[in-house]
Tab-separated table of C-alpha atoms and ligand atoms in Angstrom:
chain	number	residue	atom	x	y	z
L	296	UNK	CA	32.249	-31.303	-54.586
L	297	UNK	CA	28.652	-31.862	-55.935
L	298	UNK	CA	28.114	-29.637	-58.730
L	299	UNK	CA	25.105	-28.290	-57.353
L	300	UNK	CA	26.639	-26.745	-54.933
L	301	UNK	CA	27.126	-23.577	-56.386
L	302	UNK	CA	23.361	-23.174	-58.221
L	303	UNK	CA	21.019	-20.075	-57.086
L	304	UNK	CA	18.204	-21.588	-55.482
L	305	UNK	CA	15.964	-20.907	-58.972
L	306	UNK	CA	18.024	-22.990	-61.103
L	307	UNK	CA	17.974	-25.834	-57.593
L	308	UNK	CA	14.644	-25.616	-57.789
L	309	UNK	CA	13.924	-27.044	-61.798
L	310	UNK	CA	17.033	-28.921	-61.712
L	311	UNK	CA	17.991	-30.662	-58.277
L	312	UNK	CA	17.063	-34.087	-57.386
L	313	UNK	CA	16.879	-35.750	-61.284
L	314	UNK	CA	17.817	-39.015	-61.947
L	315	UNK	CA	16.595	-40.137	-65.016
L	316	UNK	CA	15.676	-43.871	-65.822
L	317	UNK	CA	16.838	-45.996	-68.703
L	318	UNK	CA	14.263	-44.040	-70.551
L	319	UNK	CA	16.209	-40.517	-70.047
L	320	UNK	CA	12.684	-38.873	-69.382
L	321	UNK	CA	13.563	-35.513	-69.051
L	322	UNK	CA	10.453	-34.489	-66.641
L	323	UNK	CA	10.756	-36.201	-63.253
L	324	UNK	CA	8.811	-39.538	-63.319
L	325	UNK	CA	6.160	-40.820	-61.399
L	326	UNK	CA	7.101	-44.137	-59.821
L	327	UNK	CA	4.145	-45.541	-58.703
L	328	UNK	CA	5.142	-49.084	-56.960
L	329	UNK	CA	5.015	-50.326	-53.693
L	330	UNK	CA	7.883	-52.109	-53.680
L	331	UNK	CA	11.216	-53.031	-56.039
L	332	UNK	CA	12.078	-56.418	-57.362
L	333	UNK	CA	16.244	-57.953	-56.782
L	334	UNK	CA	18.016	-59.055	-59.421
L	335	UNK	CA	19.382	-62.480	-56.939
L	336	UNK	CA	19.000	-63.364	-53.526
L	337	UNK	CA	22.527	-62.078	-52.794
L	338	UNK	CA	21.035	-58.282	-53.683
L	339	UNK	CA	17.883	-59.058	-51.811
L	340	UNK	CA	20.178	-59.378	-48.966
L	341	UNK	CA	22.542	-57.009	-49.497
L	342	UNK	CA	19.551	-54.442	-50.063
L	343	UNK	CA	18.220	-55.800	-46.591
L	344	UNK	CA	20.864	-55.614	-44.939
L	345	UNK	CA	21.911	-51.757	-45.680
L	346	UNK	CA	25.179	-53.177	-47.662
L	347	UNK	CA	24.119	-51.648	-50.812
L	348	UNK	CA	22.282	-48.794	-51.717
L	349	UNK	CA	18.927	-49.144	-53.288
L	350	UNK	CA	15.454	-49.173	-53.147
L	351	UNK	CA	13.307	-51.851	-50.794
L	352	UNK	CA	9.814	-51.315	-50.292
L	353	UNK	CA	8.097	-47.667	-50.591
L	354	UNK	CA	7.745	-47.385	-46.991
L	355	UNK	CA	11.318	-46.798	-47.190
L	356	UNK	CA	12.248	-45.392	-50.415
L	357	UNK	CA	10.636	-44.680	-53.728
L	358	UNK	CA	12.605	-42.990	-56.227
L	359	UNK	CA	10.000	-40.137	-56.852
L	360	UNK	CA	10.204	-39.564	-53.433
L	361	UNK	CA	14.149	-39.217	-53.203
L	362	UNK	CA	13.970	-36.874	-55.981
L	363	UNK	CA	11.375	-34.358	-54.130
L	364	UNK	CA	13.882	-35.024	-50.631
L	365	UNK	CA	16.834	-34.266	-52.541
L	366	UNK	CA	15.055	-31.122	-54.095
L	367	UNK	CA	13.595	-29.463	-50.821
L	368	UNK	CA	17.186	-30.079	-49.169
L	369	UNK	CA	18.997	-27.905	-52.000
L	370	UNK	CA	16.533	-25.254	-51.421
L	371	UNK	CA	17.123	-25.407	-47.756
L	372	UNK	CA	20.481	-25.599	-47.811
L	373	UNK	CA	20.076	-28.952	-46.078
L	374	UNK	CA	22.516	-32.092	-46.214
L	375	UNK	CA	19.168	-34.181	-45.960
L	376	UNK	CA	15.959	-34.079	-45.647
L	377	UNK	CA	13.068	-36.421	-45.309
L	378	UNK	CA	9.467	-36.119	-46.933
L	379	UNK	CA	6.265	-37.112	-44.647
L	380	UNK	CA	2.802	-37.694	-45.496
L	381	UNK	CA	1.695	-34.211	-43.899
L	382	UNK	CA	3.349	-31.528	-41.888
L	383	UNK	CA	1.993	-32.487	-38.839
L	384	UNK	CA	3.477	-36.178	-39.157
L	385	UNK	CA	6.681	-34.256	-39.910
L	386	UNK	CA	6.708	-32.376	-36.499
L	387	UNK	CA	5.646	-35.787	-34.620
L	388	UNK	CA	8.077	-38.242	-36.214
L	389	UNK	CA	10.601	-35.860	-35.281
L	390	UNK	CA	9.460	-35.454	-31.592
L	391	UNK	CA	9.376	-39.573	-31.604
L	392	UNK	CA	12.668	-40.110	-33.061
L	393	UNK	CA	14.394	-37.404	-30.921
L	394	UNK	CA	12.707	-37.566	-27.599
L	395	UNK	CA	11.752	-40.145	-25.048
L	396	UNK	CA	9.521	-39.880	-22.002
L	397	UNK	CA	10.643	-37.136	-19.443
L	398	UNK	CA	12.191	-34.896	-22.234
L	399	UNK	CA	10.844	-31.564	-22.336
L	400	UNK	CA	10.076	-28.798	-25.043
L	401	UNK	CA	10.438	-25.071	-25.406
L	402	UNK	CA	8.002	-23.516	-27.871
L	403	UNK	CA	7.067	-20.360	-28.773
L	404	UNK	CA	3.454	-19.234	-28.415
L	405	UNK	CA	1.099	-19.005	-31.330
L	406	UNK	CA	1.996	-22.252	-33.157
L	407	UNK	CA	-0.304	-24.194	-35.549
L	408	UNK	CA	-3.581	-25.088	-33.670
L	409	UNK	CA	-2.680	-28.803	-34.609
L	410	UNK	CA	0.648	-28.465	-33.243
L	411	UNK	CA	-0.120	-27.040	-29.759
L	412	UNK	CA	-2.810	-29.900	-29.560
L	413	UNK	CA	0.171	-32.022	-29.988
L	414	UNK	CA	2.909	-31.027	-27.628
L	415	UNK	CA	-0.609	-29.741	-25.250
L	416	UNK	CA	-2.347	-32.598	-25.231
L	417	UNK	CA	-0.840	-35.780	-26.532
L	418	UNK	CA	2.895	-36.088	-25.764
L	419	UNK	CA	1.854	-35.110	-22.149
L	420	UNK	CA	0.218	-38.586	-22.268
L	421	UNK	CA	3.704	-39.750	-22.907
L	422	UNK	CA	6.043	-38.132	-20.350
L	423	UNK	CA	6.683	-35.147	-23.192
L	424	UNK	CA	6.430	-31.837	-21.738
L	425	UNK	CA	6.243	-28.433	-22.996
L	426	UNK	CA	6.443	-25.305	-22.530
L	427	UNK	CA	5.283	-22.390	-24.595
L	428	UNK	CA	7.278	-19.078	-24.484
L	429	UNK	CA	6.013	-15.630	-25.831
L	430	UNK	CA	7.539	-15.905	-29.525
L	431	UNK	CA	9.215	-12.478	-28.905
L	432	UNK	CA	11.067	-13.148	-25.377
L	433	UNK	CA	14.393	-14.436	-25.582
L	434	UNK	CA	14.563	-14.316	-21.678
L	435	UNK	CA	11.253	-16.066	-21.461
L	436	UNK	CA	13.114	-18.799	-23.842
L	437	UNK	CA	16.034	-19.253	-21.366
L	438	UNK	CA	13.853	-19.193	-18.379
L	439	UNK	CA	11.669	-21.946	-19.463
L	440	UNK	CA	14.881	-24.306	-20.184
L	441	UNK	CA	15.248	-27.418	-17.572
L	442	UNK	CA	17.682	-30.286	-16.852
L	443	UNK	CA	15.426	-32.169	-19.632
L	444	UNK	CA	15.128	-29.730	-22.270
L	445	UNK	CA	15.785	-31.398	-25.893
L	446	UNK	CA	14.242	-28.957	-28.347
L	447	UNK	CA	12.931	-25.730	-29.137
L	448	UNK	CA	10.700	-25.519	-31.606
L	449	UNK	CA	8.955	-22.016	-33.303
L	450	UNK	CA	7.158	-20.855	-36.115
L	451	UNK	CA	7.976	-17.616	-37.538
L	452	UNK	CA	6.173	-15.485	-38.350
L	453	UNK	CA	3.620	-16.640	-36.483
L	454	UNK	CA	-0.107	-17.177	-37.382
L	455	UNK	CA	-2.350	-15.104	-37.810
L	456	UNK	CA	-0.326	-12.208	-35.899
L	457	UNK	CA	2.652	-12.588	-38.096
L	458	UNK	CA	5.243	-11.903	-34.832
L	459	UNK	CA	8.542	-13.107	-36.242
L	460	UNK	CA	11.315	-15.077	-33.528
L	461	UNK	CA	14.325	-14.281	-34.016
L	462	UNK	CA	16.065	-17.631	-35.567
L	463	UNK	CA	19.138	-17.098	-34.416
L	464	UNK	CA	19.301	-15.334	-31.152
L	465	UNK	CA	17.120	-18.389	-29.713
L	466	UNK	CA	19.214	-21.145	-31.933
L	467	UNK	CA	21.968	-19.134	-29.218
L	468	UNK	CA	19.751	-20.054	-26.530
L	469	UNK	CA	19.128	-23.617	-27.481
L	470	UNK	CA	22.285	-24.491	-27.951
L	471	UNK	CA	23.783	-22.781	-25.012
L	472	UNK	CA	20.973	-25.835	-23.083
L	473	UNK	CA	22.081	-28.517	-25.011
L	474	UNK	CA	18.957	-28.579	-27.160
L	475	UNK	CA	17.687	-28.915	-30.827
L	476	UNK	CA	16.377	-25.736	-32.712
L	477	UNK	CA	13.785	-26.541	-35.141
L	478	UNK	CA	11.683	-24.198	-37.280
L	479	UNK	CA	8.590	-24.668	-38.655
L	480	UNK	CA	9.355	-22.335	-42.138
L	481	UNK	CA	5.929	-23.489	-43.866
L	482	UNK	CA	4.660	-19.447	-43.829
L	483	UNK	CA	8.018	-18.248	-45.476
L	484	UNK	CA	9.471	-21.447	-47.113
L	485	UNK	CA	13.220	-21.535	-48.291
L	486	UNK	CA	12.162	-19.291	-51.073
L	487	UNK	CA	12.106	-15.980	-48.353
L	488	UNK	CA	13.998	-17.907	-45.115
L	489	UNK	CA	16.391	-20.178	-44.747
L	490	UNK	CA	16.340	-21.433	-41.197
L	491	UNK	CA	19.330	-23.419	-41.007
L	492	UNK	CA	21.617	-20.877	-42.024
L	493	UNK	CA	20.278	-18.939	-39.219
L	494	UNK	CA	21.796	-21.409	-37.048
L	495	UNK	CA	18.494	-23.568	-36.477
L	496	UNK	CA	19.120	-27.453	-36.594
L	497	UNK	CA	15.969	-28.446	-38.288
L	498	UNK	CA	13.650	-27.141	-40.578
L	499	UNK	CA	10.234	-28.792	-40.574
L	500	UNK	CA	7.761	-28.518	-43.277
L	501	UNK	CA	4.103	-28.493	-44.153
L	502	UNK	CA	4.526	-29.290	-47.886
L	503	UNK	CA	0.724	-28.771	-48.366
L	504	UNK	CA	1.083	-25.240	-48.407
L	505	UNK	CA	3.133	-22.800	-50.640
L	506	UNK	CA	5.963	-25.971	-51.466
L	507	UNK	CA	2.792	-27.747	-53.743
L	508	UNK	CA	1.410	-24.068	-53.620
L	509	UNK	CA	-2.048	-25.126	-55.512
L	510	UNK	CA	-3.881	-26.704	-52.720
L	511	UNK	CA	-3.736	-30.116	-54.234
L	512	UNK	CA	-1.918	-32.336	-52.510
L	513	UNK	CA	-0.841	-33.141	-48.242
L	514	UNK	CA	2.510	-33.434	-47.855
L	515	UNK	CA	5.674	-32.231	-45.271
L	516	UNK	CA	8.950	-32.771	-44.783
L	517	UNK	CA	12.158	-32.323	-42.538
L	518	UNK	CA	15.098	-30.840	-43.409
L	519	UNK	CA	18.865	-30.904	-41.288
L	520	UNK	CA	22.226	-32.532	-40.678
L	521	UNK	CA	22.457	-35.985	-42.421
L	522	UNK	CA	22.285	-37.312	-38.739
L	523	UNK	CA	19.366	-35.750	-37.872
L	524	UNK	CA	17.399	-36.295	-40.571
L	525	UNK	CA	18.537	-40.018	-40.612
L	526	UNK	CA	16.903	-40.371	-37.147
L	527	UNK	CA	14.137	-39.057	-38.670
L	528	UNK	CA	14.065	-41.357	-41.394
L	529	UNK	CA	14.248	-44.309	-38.903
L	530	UNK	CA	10.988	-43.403	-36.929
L	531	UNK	CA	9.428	-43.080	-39.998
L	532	UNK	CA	10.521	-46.018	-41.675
L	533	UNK	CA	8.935	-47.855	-39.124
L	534	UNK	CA	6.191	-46.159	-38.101
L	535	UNK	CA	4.878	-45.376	-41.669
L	536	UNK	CA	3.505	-41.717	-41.845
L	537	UNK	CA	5.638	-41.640	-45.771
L	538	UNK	CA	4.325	-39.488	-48.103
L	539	UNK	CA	2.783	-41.243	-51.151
L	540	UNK	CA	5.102	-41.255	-54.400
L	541	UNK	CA	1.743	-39.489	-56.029
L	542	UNK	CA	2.011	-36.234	-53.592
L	543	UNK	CA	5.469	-36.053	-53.779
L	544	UNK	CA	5.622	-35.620	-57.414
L	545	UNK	CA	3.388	-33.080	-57.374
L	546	UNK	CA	5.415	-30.989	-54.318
L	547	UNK	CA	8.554	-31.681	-56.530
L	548	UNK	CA	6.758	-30.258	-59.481
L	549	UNK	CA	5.367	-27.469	-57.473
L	550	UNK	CA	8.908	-26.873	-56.071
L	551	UNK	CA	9.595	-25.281	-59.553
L	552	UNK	CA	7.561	-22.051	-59.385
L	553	UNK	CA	7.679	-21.712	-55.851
L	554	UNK	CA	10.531	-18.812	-55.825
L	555	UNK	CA	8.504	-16.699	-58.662
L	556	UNK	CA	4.805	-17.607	-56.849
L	557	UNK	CA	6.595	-16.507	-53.501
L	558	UNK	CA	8.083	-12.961	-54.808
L	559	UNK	CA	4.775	-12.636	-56.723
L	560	UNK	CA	2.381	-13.556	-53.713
L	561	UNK	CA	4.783	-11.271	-51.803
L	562	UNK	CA	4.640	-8.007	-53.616
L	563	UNK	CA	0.947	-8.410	-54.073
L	564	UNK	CA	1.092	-9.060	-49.799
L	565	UNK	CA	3.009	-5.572	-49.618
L	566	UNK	CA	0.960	-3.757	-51.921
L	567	UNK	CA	-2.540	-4.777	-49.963
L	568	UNK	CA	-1.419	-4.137	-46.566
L	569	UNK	CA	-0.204	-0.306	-47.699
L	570	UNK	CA	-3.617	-0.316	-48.753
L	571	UNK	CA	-5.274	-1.786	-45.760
L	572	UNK	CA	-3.396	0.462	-43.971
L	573	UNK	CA	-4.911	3.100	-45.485
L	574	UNK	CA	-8.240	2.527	-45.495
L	575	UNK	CA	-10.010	4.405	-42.597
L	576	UNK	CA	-12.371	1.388	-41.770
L	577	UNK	CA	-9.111	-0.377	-41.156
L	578	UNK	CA	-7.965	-0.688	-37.298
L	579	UNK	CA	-4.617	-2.137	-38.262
L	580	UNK	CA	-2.485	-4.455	-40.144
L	581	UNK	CA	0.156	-6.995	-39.559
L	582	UNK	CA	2.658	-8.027	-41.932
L	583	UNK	CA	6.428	-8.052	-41.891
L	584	UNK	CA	7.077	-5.765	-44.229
L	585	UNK	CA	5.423	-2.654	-43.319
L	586	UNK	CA	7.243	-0.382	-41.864
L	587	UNK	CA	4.584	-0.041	-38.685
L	588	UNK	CA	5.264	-3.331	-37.510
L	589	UNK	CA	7.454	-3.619	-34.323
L	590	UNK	CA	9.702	-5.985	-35.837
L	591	UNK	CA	10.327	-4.985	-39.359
L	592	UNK	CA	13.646	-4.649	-38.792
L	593	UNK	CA	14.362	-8.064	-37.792
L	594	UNK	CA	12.058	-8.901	-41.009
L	595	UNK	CA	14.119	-7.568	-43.140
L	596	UNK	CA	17.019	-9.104	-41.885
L	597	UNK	CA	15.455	-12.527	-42.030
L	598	UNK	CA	13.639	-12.687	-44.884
L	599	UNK	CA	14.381	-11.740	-48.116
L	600	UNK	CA	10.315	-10.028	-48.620
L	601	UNK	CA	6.792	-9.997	-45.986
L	602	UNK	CA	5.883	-13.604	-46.956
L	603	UNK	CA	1.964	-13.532	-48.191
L	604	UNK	CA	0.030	-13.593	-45.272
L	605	UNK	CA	-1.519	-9.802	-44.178
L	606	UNK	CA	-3.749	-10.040	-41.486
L	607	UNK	CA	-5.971	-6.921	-40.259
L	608	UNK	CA	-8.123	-5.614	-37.359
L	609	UNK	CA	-11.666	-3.863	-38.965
L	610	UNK	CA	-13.299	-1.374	-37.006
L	611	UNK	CA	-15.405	-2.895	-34.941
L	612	UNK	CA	-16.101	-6.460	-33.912
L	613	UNK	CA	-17.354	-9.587	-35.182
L	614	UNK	CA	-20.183	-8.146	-37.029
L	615	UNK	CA	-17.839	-5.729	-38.568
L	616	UNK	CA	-15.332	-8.769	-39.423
L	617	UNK	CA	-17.925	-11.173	-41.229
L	618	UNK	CA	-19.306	-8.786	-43.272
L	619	UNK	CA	-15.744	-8.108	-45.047
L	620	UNK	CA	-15.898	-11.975	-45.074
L	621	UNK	CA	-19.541	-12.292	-47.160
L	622	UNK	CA	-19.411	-9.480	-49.167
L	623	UNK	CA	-16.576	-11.204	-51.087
L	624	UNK	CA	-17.371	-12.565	-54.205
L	625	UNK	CA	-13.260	-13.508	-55.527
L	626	UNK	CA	-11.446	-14.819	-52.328
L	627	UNK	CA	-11.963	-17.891	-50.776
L	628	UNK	CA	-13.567	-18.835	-47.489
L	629	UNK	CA	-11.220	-21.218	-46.264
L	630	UNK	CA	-9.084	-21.435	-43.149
L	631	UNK	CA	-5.952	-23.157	-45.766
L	632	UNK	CA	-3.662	-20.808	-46.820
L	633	UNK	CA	-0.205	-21.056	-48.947
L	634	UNK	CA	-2.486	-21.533	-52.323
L	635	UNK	CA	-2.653	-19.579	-55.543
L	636	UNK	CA	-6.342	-18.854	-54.600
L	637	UNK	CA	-6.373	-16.012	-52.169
L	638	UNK	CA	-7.837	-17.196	-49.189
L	639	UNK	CA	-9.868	-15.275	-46.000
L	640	UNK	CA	-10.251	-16.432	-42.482
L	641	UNK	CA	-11.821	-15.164	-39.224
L	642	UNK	CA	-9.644	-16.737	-37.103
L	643	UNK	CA	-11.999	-16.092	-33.527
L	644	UNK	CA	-14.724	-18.233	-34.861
L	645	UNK	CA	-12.607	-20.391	-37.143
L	646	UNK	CA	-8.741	-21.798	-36.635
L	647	UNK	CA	-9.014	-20.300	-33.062
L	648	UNK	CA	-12.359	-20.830	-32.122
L	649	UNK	CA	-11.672	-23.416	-29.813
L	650	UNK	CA	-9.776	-21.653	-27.803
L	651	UNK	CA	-11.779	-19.745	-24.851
L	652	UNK	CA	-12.151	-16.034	-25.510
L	653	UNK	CA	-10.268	-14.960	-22.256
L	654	UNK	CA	-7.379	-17.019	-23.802
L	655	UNK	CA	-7.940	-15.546	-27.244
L	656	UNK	CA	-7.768	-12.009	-26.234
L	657	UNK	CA	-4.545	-13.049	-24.443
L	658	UNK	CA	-3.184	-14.124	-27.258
L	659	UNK	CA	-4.251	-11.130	-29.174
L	660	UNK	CA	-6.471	-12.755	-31.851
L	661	UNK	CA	-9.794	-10.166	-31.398
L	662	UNK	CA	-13.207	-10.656	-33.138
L	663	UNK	CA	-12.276	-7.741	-35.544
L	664	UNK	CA	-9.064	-9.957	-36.643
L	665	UNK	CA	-8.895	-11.062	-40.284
L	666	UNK	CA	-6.104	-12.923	-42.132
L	667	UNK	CA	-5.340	-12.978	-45.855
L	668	UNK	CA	-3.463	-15.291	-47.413
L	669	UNK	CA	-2.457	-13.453	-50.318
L	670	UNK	CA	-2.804	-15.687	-54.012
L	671	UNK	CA	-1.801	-14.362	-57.942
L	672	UNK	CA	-4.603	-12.730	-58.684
L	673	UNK	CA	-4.920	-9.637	-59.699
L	674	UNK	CA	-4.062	-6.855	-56.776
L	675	UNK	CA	-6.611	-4.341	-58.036
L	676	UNK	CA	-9.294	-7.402	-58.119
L	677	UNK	CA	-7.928	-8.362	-54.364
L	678	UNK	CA	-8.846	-4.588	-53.377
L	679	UNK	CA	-12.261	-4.417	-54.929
L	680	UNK	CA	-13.138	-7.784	-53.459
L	681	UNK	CA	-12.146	-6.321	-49.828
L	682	UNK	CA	-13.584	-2.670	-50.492
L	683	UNK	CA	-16.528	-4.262	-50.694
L	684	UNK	CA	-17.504	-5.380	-47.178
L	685	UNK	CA	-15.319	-2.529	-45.580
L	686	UNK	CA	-17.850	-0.370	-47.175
L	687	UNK	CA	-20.165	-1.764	-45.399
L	688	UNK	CA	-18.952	-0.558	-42.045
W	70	PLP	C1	-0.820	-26.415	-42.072
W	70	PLP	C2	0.303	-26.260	-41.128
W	70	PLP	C3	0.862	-27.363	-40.460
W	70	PLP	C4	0.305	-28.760	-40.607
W	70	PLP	O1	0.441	-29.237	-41.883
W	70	PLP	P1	-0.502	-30.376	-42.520
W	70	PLP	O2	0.136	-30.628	-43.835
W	70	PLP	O3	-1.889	-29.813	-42.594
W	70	PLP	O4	-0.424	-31.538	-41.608
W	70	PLP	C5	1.934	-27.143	-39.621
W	70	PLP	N1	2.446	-25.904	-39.431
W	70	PLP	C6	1.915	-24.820	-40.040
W	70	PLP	C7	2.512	-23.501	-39.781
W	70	PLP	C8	0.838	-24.953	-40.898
W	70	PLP	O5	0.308	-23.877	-41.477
């Protein structure tokens, strides 16, 4: 058994993944080198070959790399997992290493605008089909399954509406077709959800966000059964879209403080939308752990707090919206989110203004529709930031 087993996921989090050099560094090094020198031609070969273990070439391996893999998979809950040099060249090298022309995907509505451009728009050019489900119907998940169906893949909650599928009941439905459940957990990260003990196959990362957590770095990652993620590994190994040994030091690092910046971002989350809620310019809030939202319940059996994203209709409409947005003088104006900084986005003219406004009011995303993704500042700063603009309504 590996003595890690046991470990809370705090202690995983500062302590997983080491292995020290002949220097016995006790902070992780930074190994950056392209590739690794043999100590004969026989280890060349064997290294070549797969006989023995070892680093090659940093397309492959690099040990700062392995260390940050090894980490994210504790905190998972993972056998393996598989860093990538973004999250969205985590969700295609797993499409490309498990799917071939003719397969066909279930996914739930409301994904990351990059990711339904993806399964939309791309794989389509390459026999890859999809189909996107309400996040909230299971029927609407098992009516969508065909003869070809390899993988369902959601995000929960969901952005900016925070709707939450339920991990489990559709990992049911998945497997009952034969097909792959993977989860995109970059809102909640392992810190609040952990996917695969939901009964979801793979867990698919966009390390950029709350795993660095500081807005410094791209990264991503995919997390599953030693199989799975080996597959994964393949593609990539091939294909190339690794992380850089630089970026995945800094994830690792930021792996550290990630359960204490989660509960913190969290309770400062909860604490803003009771407020929000309360504030008579406000229309109405989504986030997980209020009580008003339809699936709280579910929340709560999910995830261990709201996650850090509040989003919230004004009164009013676009007008209303932006002038919340410019009256701030501590937030950012950014569409990221999962950083320290607290960030504000109007999602209708920004992440989602692409999409036409008959589609957008479909999908629920009005002009009075702002999302906060909460940071560590101060909550009473946070409030007097937003009481600002919704003054001004
Ligand atoms: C940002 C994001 C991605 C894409 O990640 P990148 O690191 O920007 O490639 C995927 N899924 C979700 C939910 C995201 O927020």
């Amino acid at each position: 058994m590996n003595p890690m087993d046991d470990l809370e996921l705090e202690t995983l989090a500062v302590r997983a993944g080491i292995a020290r050099s002949q220097f016995n560094e006790h902070s992780e090094a930074l190994y950056l080198t392209s590739s690794f020198v043999f100590e004969s031609a026989a280890q060349a070969a064997a290294r070549f070959s797969g006989e023995e273990e070892g680093n090659v070439y940093a397309r492959f391996t690099n040990p700062t790399v392995t260390a940050m893999q090894q980490r994210l998979a504790a905190l998972e809950g993972a056998e393996a997992c598989v860093a990538t040099a973004s999250g969205m060249a985590a969700i295609m090298s797993t499409v490309m290493a498990l799917l071939s022309a003719g397969d066909h995907i279930v996914a739930s509505h409301g994904l990351f605008g990059a990711t339904q451009q993806l399964f939309g728009n791309i794989l389509s050019r390459f026999g890859i089909t999809t189909t996107f489900v309400p996040a909230t119907d299971l029927d609407a998940y098992r009516a969508a399954v065909t003869p070809t169906t390899k993988l369902f893949f959601v995000e929960s909650p969901s952005n900016p509406l925070t709707e939450l599928v339920d991990v489990a009941a559709v990992a049911a439905v998945a497997h009952e077709a034969g097909a792959l459940l993977a989860v995109d957990n970059c809102f909640c990260s392992p810190a609040l959800q952990q996917p695969l003990k939901l009964g979801a196959d793979l867990v698919i990362h966009s390390a950029t966000k709350y795993l660095d957590g500081q807005g410094r770095v791209l990264g991503g990652a995919v997390c599953g059964s030693r199989v799975l993620v080996n597959e994964v590994f393949k593609f990539l190994r091939t294909a190339g879209p690794c992380i850089s040994p630089f970026n995945a030091w800094v994830i690792l690092k930021g792996l550290e403080t990630l359960k204490i910046r989660m509960a913190a971002q969290s309770s400062s989350a909860l604490e803003l939308a009771r407020w929000l809620e309360a504030q008579p310019q406000v229309a109405r809030v989504f986030y997980p752990g209020l009580e008003s939202h339809p699936q709280h319940v579910l929340a709560q059996r999910q995830q261990s707090s709201g996650g850090a994203i509040v989003s919230f209709e004004v009164k009013g409409g676009r007008a209303e919206a932006w002038r919340v947005v410019d009256a701030t003088q501590v937030v950012s104006i950014t569409a990221n989110l999962g950083d320290t900084k607290t960030t504000l986005t109007h999602p209708a003219s920004t992440t989602h203004g692409r999409i036409s406004p008959e589609a957008r009011e479909a999908a629920g995303i009005r002009e009075s529709l702002l999302r906060l993704a909460v940071g560590l500042e101060a909550v009473d700063d946070l409030k007097a930031d937003l009481a600002r603009g919704l003054a001004l309504i």
